[in-house]
mmCIF file of C-alpha atoms and ligand atoms in Angstrom:
data_model
loop_
_atom_site.group_PDB
_atom_site.id
_atom_site.type_symbol
_atom_site.label_atom_id
_atom_site.label_comp_id
_atom_site.label_asym_id
_atom_site.label_seq_id
_atom_site.Cartn_x
_atom_site.Cartn_y
_atom_site.Cartn_z
ATOM 1 C CA MET A 1467 1.213 52.588 56.080
ATOM 2 C CA VAL A 1468 -1.880 53.669 54.188
ATOM 3 C CA ASN A 1469 -1.223 54.722 50.600
ATOM 4 C CA ILE A 1470 -3.983 56.772 49.007
ATOM 5 C CA LEU A 1471 -3.521 57.400 45.286
ATOM 6 C CA GLY A 1472 0.227 57.689 45.736
ATOM 7 C CA VAL A 1473 0.109 59.661 48.988
ATOM 8 C CA PRO A 1474 1.725 57.630 51.797
ATOM 9 C CA PHE A 1475 0.536 58.098 55.378
ATOM 10 C CA GLY A 1476 2.648 56.487 58.096
ATOM 11 C CA GLY A 1477 6.136 56.554 56.603
ATOM 12 C CA SER A 1478 9.078 58.949 56.607
ATOM 13 C CA SER A 1479 7.364 61.218 54.108
ATOM 14 C CA VAL A 1480 4.643 63.247 55.837
ATOM 15 C CA PRO A 1481 1.675 64.536 53.804
ATOM 16 C CA VAL A 1482 -0.373 67.644 54.504
ATOM 17 C CA ILE A 1483 -4.068 67.752 53.615
ATOM 18 C CA ALA A 1484 -5.189 71.344 53.033
ATOM 19 C CA GLY A 1485 -8.206 73.269 51.871
ATOM 20 C CA PRO A 1486 -11.180 75.265 53.049
ATOM 21 C CA CYS A 1487 -13.475 74.266 55.894
ATOM 22 C CA SER A 1488 -16.339 74.308 53.361
ATOM 23 C CA ILE A 1489 -16.565 74.297 49.605
ATOM 24 C CA GLU A 1490 -18.378 77.594 49.011
ATOM 25 C CA SER A 1491 -18.316 77.983 45.229
ATOM 26 C CA LYS A 1492 -16.413 76.720 42.211
ATOM 27 C CA GLU A 1493 -14.370 79.927 41.998
ATOM 28 C CA GLN A 1494 -13.370 79.729 45.653
ATOM 29 C CA PHE A 1495 -12.377 76.055 45.666
ATOM 30 C CA LEU A 1496 -10.712 75.926 42.260
ATOM 31 C CA GLY A 1497 -8.674 79.097 42.855
ATOM 32 C CA LEU A 1498 -7.494 77.902 46.243
ATOM 33 C CA ALA A 1499 -6.766 74.360 45.063
ATOM 34 C CA GLN A 1500 -4.616 75.650 42.222
ATOM 35 C CA GLU A 1501 -2.557 77.724 44.663
ATOM 36 C CA LEU A 1502 -2.193 74.706 46.947
ATOM 37 C CA LYS A 1503 -1.098 72.548 44.045
ATOM 38 C CA GLU A 1504 1.646 75.067 43.249
ATOM 39 C CA MET A 1505 2.845 74.633 46.828
ATOM 40 C CA LYS A 1506 3.053 70.858 46.142
ATOM 41 C CA VAL A 1507 0.359 70.008 48.669
ATOM 42 C CA SER A 1508 -0.492 66.284 48.559
ATOM 43 C CA PHE A 1509 -4.194 66.178 49.305
ATOM 44 C CA LEU A 1510 -7.217 68.500 49.281
ATOM 45 C CA ARG A 1511 -9.964 68.863 51.848
ATOM 46 C CA GLY A 1512 -13.302 70.680 51.558
ATOM 47 C CA GLY A 1513 -16.534 70.284 53.499
ATOM 48 C CA ILE A 1514 -19.702 69.392 51.597
ATOM 49 C CA TYR A 1515 -21.946 68.438 54.521
ATOM 50 C CA LYS A 1516 -21.271 70.560 57.580
ATOM 51 C CA LEU A 1517 -22.474 69.652 61.065
ATOM 52 C CA ARG A 1518 -22.765 73.089 62.639
ATOM 53 C CA THR A 1519 -23.530 73.806 66.268
ATOM 54 C CA ASN A 1520 -26.026 76.503 65.258
ATOM 55 C CA PRO A 1521 -28.755 75.338 62.857
ATOM 56 C CA GLU A 1522 -28.829 78.847 61.359
ATOM 57 C CA SER A 1523 -25.170 78.556 60.283
ATOM 58 C CA PHE A 1524 -24.097 77.577 56.754
ATOM 59 C CA GLN A 1525 -24.680 73.825 56.427
ATOM 60 C CA GLY A 1526 -22.494 73.216 53.367
ATOM 61 C CA LEU A 1527 -23.488 73.112 49.711
ATOM 62 C CA GLY A 1528 -24.466 69.435 49.861
ATOM 63 C CA LYS A 1529 -25.078 67.837 46.461
ATOM 64 C CA GLU A 1530 -24.401 71.172 44.751
ATOM 65 C CA ALA A 1531 -20.732 70.721 45.689
ATOM 66 C CA TYR A 1532 -20.361 67.298 44.023
ATOM 67 C CA PRO A 1533 -19.548 68.554 40.498
ATOM 68 C CA ILE A 1534 -17.291 71.258 41.952
ATOM 69 C CA ALA A 1535 -15.291 68.755 43.999
ATOM 70 C CA GLN A 1536 -14.997 66.392 41.061
ATOM 71 C CA GLU A 1537 -13.855 69.101 38.699
ATOM 72 C CA VAL A 1538 -11.299 70.547 41.135
ATOM 73 C CA SER A 1539 -9.862 67.160 42.027
ATOM 74 C CA HIS A 1540 -9.629 66.287 38.335
ATOM 75 C CA ALA A 1541 -8.184 69.657 37.271
ATOM 76 C CA THR A 1542 -5.467 69.574 39.952
ATOM 77 C CA GLY A 1543 -4.880 65.816 39.935
ATOM 78 C CA LEU A 1544 -5.064 65.873 43.725
ATOM 79 C CA PRO A 1545 -6.899 63.398 45.950
ATOM 80 C CA PHE A 1546 -9.755 64.906 47.925
ATOM 81 C CA THR A 1547 -11.422 64.197 51.260
ATOM 82 C CA SER A 1548 -14.734 65.346 52.695
ATOM 83 C CA GLU A 1549 -16.861 64.485 55.698
ATOM 84 C CA VAL A 1550 -19.609 61.879 55.494
ATOM 85 C CA THR A 1551 -22.287 62.683 58.055
ATOM 86 C CA ASP A 1552 -24.889 60.009 57.269
ATOM 87 C CA PRO A 1553 -24.700 56.421 55.965
ATOM 88 C CA ARG A 1554 -27.067 57.447 53.131
ATOM 89 C CA GLN A 1555 -24.306 59.664 51.692
ATOM 90 C CA ILE A 1556 -21.731 56.869 51.388
ATOM 91 C CA GLU A 1557 -22.590 55.720 47.888
ATOM 92 C CA GLU A 1558 -22.594 59.215 46.404
ATOM 93 C CA LEU A 1559 -19.511 60.419 48.252
ATOM 94 C CA HIS A 1560 -17.675 57.270 47.200
ATOM 95 C CA GLU A 1561 -17.687 58.716 43.673
ATOM 96 C CA ILE A 1562 -16.496 62.146 44.784
ATOM 97 C CA THR A 1563 -13.871 61.561 47.486
ATOM 98 C CA SER A 1564 -10.584 59.652 47.753
ATOM 99 C CA MET A 1565 -11.046 59.257 51.518
ATOM 100 C CA PHE A 1566 -14.067 59.574 53.808
ATOM 101 C CA GLN A 1567 -13.743 61.859 56.797
ATOM 102 C CA VAL A 1568 -15.692 61.070 59.977
ATOM 103 C CA GLY A 1569 -16.094 64.193 62.088
ATOM 104 C CA THR A 1570 -15.743 64.613 65.826
ATOM 105 C CA ARG A 1571 -19.530 64.575 66.329
ATOM 106 C CA ASN A 1572 -19.869 61.223 64.585
ATOM 107 C CA MET A 1573 -17.048 59.235 66.157
ATOM 108 C CA TYR A 1574 -19.655 57.498 68.305
ATOM 109 C CA ASN A 1575 -22.024 56.836 65.379
ATOM 110 C CA TYR A 1576 -21.379 53.105 65.270
ATOM 111 C CA ASP A 1577 -23.872 52.428 62.482
ATOM 112 C CA LEU A 1578 -21.995 54.906 60.280
ATOM 113 C CA LEU A 1579 -18.657 53.327 61.245
ATOM 114 C CA LYS A 1580 -19.915 49.818 60.459
ATOM 115 C CA GLU A 1581 -21.116 50.934 57.019
ATOM 116 C CA LEU A 1582 -17.763 52.606 56.310
ATOM 117 C CA GLY A 1583 -16.119 49.354 57.319
ATOM 118 C CA LYS A 1584 -17.743 47.725 54.297
ATOM 119 C CA SER A 1585 -16.302 50.359 51.965
ATOM 120 C CA SER A 1586 -13.081 50.006 50.000
ATOM 121 C CA LYS A 1587 -12.242 53.650 50.579
ATOM 122 C CA PRO A 1588 -9.894 54.852 53.366
ATOM 123 C CA VAL A 1589 -11.437 56.570 56.391
ATOM 124 C CA LEU A 1590 -9.981 59.488 58.337
ATOM 125 C CA LEU A 1591 -11.537 59.051 61.773
ATOM 126 C CA LYS A 1592 -11.499 62.145 63.952
ATOM 127 C CA ARG A 1593 -11.467 61.823 67.718
ATOM 128 C CA ALA A 1594 -14.676 62.883 69.436
ATOM 129 C CA PHE A 1595 -13.986 65.990 71.536
ATOM 130 C CA SER A 1596 -14.851 63.997 74.661
ATOM 131 C CA ALA A 1597 -13.369 60.611 73.774
ATOM 132 C CA THR A 1598 -10.778 58.728 75.794
ATOM 133 C CA TYR A 1599 -8.030 57.016 73.792
ATOM 134 C CA GLY A 1600 -9.751 53.700 74.482
ATOM 135 C CA GLU A 1601 -13.056 54.917 73.036
ATOM 136 C CA PHE A 1602 -11.233 56.358 70.031
ATOM 137 C CA LEU A 1603 -9.416 53.088 69.338
ATOM 138 C CA ASN A 1604 -12.661 51.139 69.754
ATOM 139 C CA ALA A 1605 -14.366 53.395 67.217
ATOM 140 C CA ALA A 1606 -11.542 52.605 64.761
ATOM 141 C CA GLU A 1607 -12.032 48.920 65.553
ATOM 142 C CA TYR A 1608 -15.651 49.136 64.337
ATOM 143 C CA ILE A 1609 -14.368 50.086 60.873
ATOM 144 C CA LEU A 1610 -11.465 47.612 60.897
ATOM 145 C CA ALA A 1611 -13.610 44.708 62.128
ATOM 146 C CA ALA A 1612 -16.089 45.265 59.309
ATOM 147 C CA GLY A 1613 -13.254 44.745 56.804
ATOM 148 C CA ASN A 1614 -11.844 48.153 55.956
ATOM 149 C CA LYS A 1615 -8.197 48.175 57.071
ATOM 150 C CA ASN A 1616 -7.402 51.653 55.741
ATOM 151 C CA VAL A 1617 -8.168 53.753 58.792
ATOM 152 C CA LEU A 1618 -6.295 56.911 59.757
ATOM 153 C CA LEU A 1619 -6.729 58.427 63.220
ATOM 154 C CA CYS A 1620 -6.870 62.187 63.728
ATOM 155 C CA GLU A 1621 -6.422 64.142 66.961
ATOM 156 C CA ARG A 1622 -8.462 67.349 66.597
ATOM 157 C CA GLY A 1623 -8.631 68.788 70.082
ATOM 158 C CA ILE A 1624 -10.751 68.022 73.103
ATOM 159 C CA ARG A 1625 -13.048 69.985 75.382
ATOM 160 C CA THR A 1626 -11.391 71.089 78.626
ATOM 161 C CA PHE A 1627 -11.987 73.803 81.246
ATOM 162 C CA VAL A 1628 -10.053 76.200 79.004
ATOM 163 C CA ASN A 1629 -12.590 78.278 77.132
ATOM 164 C CA ASP A 1630 -10.158 80.851 75.752
ATOM 165 C CA THR A 1631 -9.538 78.565 72.784
ATOM 166 C CA ARG A 1632 -12.079 76.521 70.834
ATOM 167 C CA ASN A 1633 -10.523 73.206 71.904
ATOM 168 C CA THR A 1634 -7.386 72.024 73.647
ATOM 169 C CA PHE A 1635 -5.102 70.169 71.262
ATOM 170 C CA ASP A 1636 -4.065 67.005 73.089
ATOM 171 C CA ILE A 1637 -0.440 66.510 72.105
ATOM 172 C CA ASN A 1638 -0.213 63.385 74.307
ATOM 173 C CA ALA A 1639 -2.634 61.659 71.971
ATOM 174 C CA ILE A 1640 -0.087 61.439 69.165
ATOM 175 C CA PRO A 1641 2.690 59.435 70.836
ATOM 176 C CA PHE A 1642 0.147 57.521 72.942
ATOM 177 C CA LEU A 1643 -1.830 56.331 69.924
ATOM 178 C CA LYS A 1644 1.285 55.650 67.875
ATOM 179 C CA ASN A 1645 2.539 53.361 70.641
ATOM 180 C CA ARG A 1646 -0.778 51.484 70.773
ATOM 181 C CA THR A 1647 -1.575 51.005 67.101
ATOM 182 C CA ASP A 1648 0.016 50.733 63.675
ATOM 183 C CA LEU A 1649 -2.589 53.055 62.178
ATOM 184 C CA PRO A 1650 -1.291 56.421 60.950
ATOM 185 C CA VAL A 1651 -1.996 59.225 63.429
ATOM 186 C CA LEU A 1652 -2.751 62.646 61.985
ATOM 187 C CA ALA A 1653 -3.252 66.039 63.622
ATOM 188 C CA ASP A 1654 -5.768 68.801 62.950
ATOM 189 C CA PRO A 1655 -4.343 71.989 64.497
ATOM 190 C CA SER A 1656 -7.135 74.092 62.952
ATOM 191 C CA HIS A 1657 -10.023 72.632 64.953
ATOM 192 C CA GLY A 1658 -7.574 71.709 67.719
ATOM 193 C CA THR A 1659 -7.017 75.390 68.487
ATOM 194 C CA GLY A 1660 -9.705 77.373 66.681
ATOM 195 C CA LEU A 1661 -7.405 80.368 66.266
ATOM 196 C CA THR A 1662 -5.315 81.195 63.194
ATOM 197 C CA GLU A 1663 -2.309 82.367 65.211
ATOM 198 C CA LEU A 1664 -2.105 79.059 67.098
ATOM 199 C CA VAL A 1665 -2.291 76.807 64.050
ATOM 200 C CA GLU A 1666 1.372 76.994 63.019
ATOM 201 C CA PRO A 1667 2.971 76.456 66.456
ATOM 202 C CA VAL A 1668 0.621 73.600 67.322
ATOM 203 C CA ALA A 1669 1.066 71.985 63.910
ATOM 204 C CA LEU A 1670 4.858 72.105 64.331
ATOM 205 C CA ALA A 1671 4.505 70.594 67.807
ATOM 206 C CA ALA A 1672 2.349 67.800 66.393
ATOM 207 C CA LEU A 1673 5.003 67.004 63.784
ATOM 208 C CA ALA A 1674 7.685 67.017 66.475
ATOM 209 C CA ALA A 1675 5.514 64.602 68.483
ATOM 210 C CA GLY A 1676 5.438 62.188 65.537
ATOM 211 C CA ALA A 1677 2.255 62.968 63.608
ATOM 212 C CA ASP A 1678 2.018 61.053 60.316
ATOM 213 C CA GLY A 1679 0.182 63.851 58.565
ATOM 214 C CA LEU A 1680 -1.713 67.080 59.086
ATOM 215 C CA ILE A 1681 -5.093 68.379 58.001
ATOM 216 C CA ILE A 1682 -5.196 72.168 57.908
ATOM 217 C CA GLU A 1683 -7.854 74.700 56.929
ATOM 218 C CA VAL A 1684 -6.665 77.265 54.409
ATOM 219 C CA HIS A 1685 -8.886 79.933 52.853
ATOM 220 C CA ASN A 1686 -8.333 82.512 50.114
ATOM 221 C CA ASP A 1687 -10.299 85.111 52.096
ATOM 222 C CA PRO A 1688 -10.646 84.031 55.755
ATOM 223 C CA LYS A 1689 -12.568 87.166 56.818
ATOM 224 C CA ASN A 1690 -15.397 86.289 54.451
ATOM 225 C CA ALA A 1691 -15.329 82.504 54.893
ATOM 226 C CA LEU A 1692 -18.752 80.902 55.361
ATOM 227 C CA SER A 1693 -17.369 78.671 58.127
ATOM 228 C CA ASP A 1694 -14.348 78.644 60.457
ATOM 229 C CA GLY A 1695 -12.661 81.776 59.052
ATOM 230 C CA GLN A 1696 -11.245 82.560 62.526
ATOM 231 C CA GLN A 1697 -9.002 79.487 62.351
ATOM 232 C CA ALA A 1698 -8.103 79.519 58.649
ATOM 233 C CA LEU A 1699 -4.607 80.234 57.387
ATOM 234 C CA THR A 1700 -4.203 82.459 54.359
ATOM 235 C CA THR A 1701 -2.288 80.891 51.474
ATOM 236 C CA GLU A 1702 0.730 83.086 52.397
ATOM 237 C CA GLN A 1703 0.655 81.926 56.012
ATOM 238 C CA PHE A 1704 0.316 78.336 54.862
ATOM 239 C CA LYS A 1705 3.271 78.588 52.472
ATOM 240 C CA SER A 1706 5.533 79.962 55.171
ATOM 241 C CA PHE A 1707 4.350 77.192 57.514
ATOM 242 C CA LEU A 1708 5.281 74.471 55.003
ATOM 243 C CA ASP A 1709 8.932 75.600 54.976
ATOM 244 C CA LYS A 1710 9.140 75.373 58.752
ATOM 245 C CA ALA A 1711 7.335 72.041 58.807
ATOM 246 C CA ASP A 1712 9.906 70.507 56.482
ATOM 247 C CA LYS A 1713 12.764 71.783 58.681
ATOM 248 C CA ILE A 1714 11.236 70.252 61.845
ATOM 249 C CA LEU A 1715 10.685 66.961 60.039
ATOM 250 C CA ASN A 1716 14.251 66.902 58.717
ATOM 251 C CA VAL A 1717 15.605 67.028 62.273
ATOM 252 C CA LEU A 1718 13.638 63.856 62.938
ATOM 253 C CA GLY A 1719 14.762 62.058 59.778
ATOM 254 C CA ARG A 1720 11.486 62.669 57.976
ATOM 255 C CA SER A 1721 10.387 65.129 55.306
ATOM 256 C CA LEU A 1722 7.292 66.812 54.007
ATOM 257 C CA HIS A 1723 5.538 64.804 51.312
ATOM 258 C CA GLU A 1724 5.407 66.853 48.166
ATOM 259 C CA ARG A 1725 3.280 66.050 45.182
ATOM 260 C CA GLY A 1726 5.740 65.384 42.344
HETATM 261 C C1 PEP B 399 -13.800 69.423 59.612
HETATM 262 O O1 PEP B 399 -12.654 68.967 59.522
HETATM 263 O O2 PEP B 399 -14.360 69.990 58.677
HETATM 264 C C2 PEP B 399 -14.539 69.293 60.868
HETATM 265 C C3 PEP B 399 -15.800 69.661 60.975
HETATM 266 O O3 PEP B 399 -13.800 68.812 61.870
HETATM 267 P P1 PEP B 399 -14.278 68.218 63.281
HETATM 268 O O4 PEP B 399 -15.281 67.161 62.976
HETATM 269 O O5 PEP B 399 -13.003 67.709 63.855
HETATM 270 O O6 PEP B 399 -14.848 69.369 64.052
HETATM 271 MN MN1 MN B 400 -13.924 73.574 59.939
#
């Protein structure tokens, strides 16, 4: 079990991390975060440094997002996670985030993993889109061996011959990893599918398969999002998903973690 500021990952209460792919402005993030707080979401996400396939694409606000993230996390009282893309960002992001996120493109960045292993802050390690389970577990071991025992694994879809969806969410990964390790195993159905209409069914499947938490992209205006709008849920879609998620979990003797 990894407890982050009162949010337990790995027990019978299952938290959902939600927020935009990228922090775009104070208005956008604050407005969305307040809506999410009303829905009793446990944890916020929001990209500050974005590793985009196309160098012309929006790269995130970078340092400009630091005061926004701090203010939103403080105003809502919710923990916040964001991706660290370079060891040089660790010190600064340590002040801003409650948990570091390592993205799919950096799972093999062993120097980054070793540095995060020296940190006292939890790390959400995403599976590289081409990684075997063994490689994924070894990447986690780099962080654990360096002293940081608060590692959470996240299945976020892999690259297969199917090119109709952005990635193929590997449902096998959840029970497989849970049988091999005591680390919490989370699911990211947003990047795992890349399509809004697939997020809810795949997220429910991940919970049924035993996921210890979810990380989901939600946007107040997906059509105008600066990144990943095609896979974002609207706040209405997200709210209706949460009800179903709790019902699935109840069948399995678990429940959705709600911020009190
Ligand atoms: C993200 O969660 O913002 C992200 C970029 O995810 P991934 O690294 O899994 O693509
Ligand atoms: Mn994204």
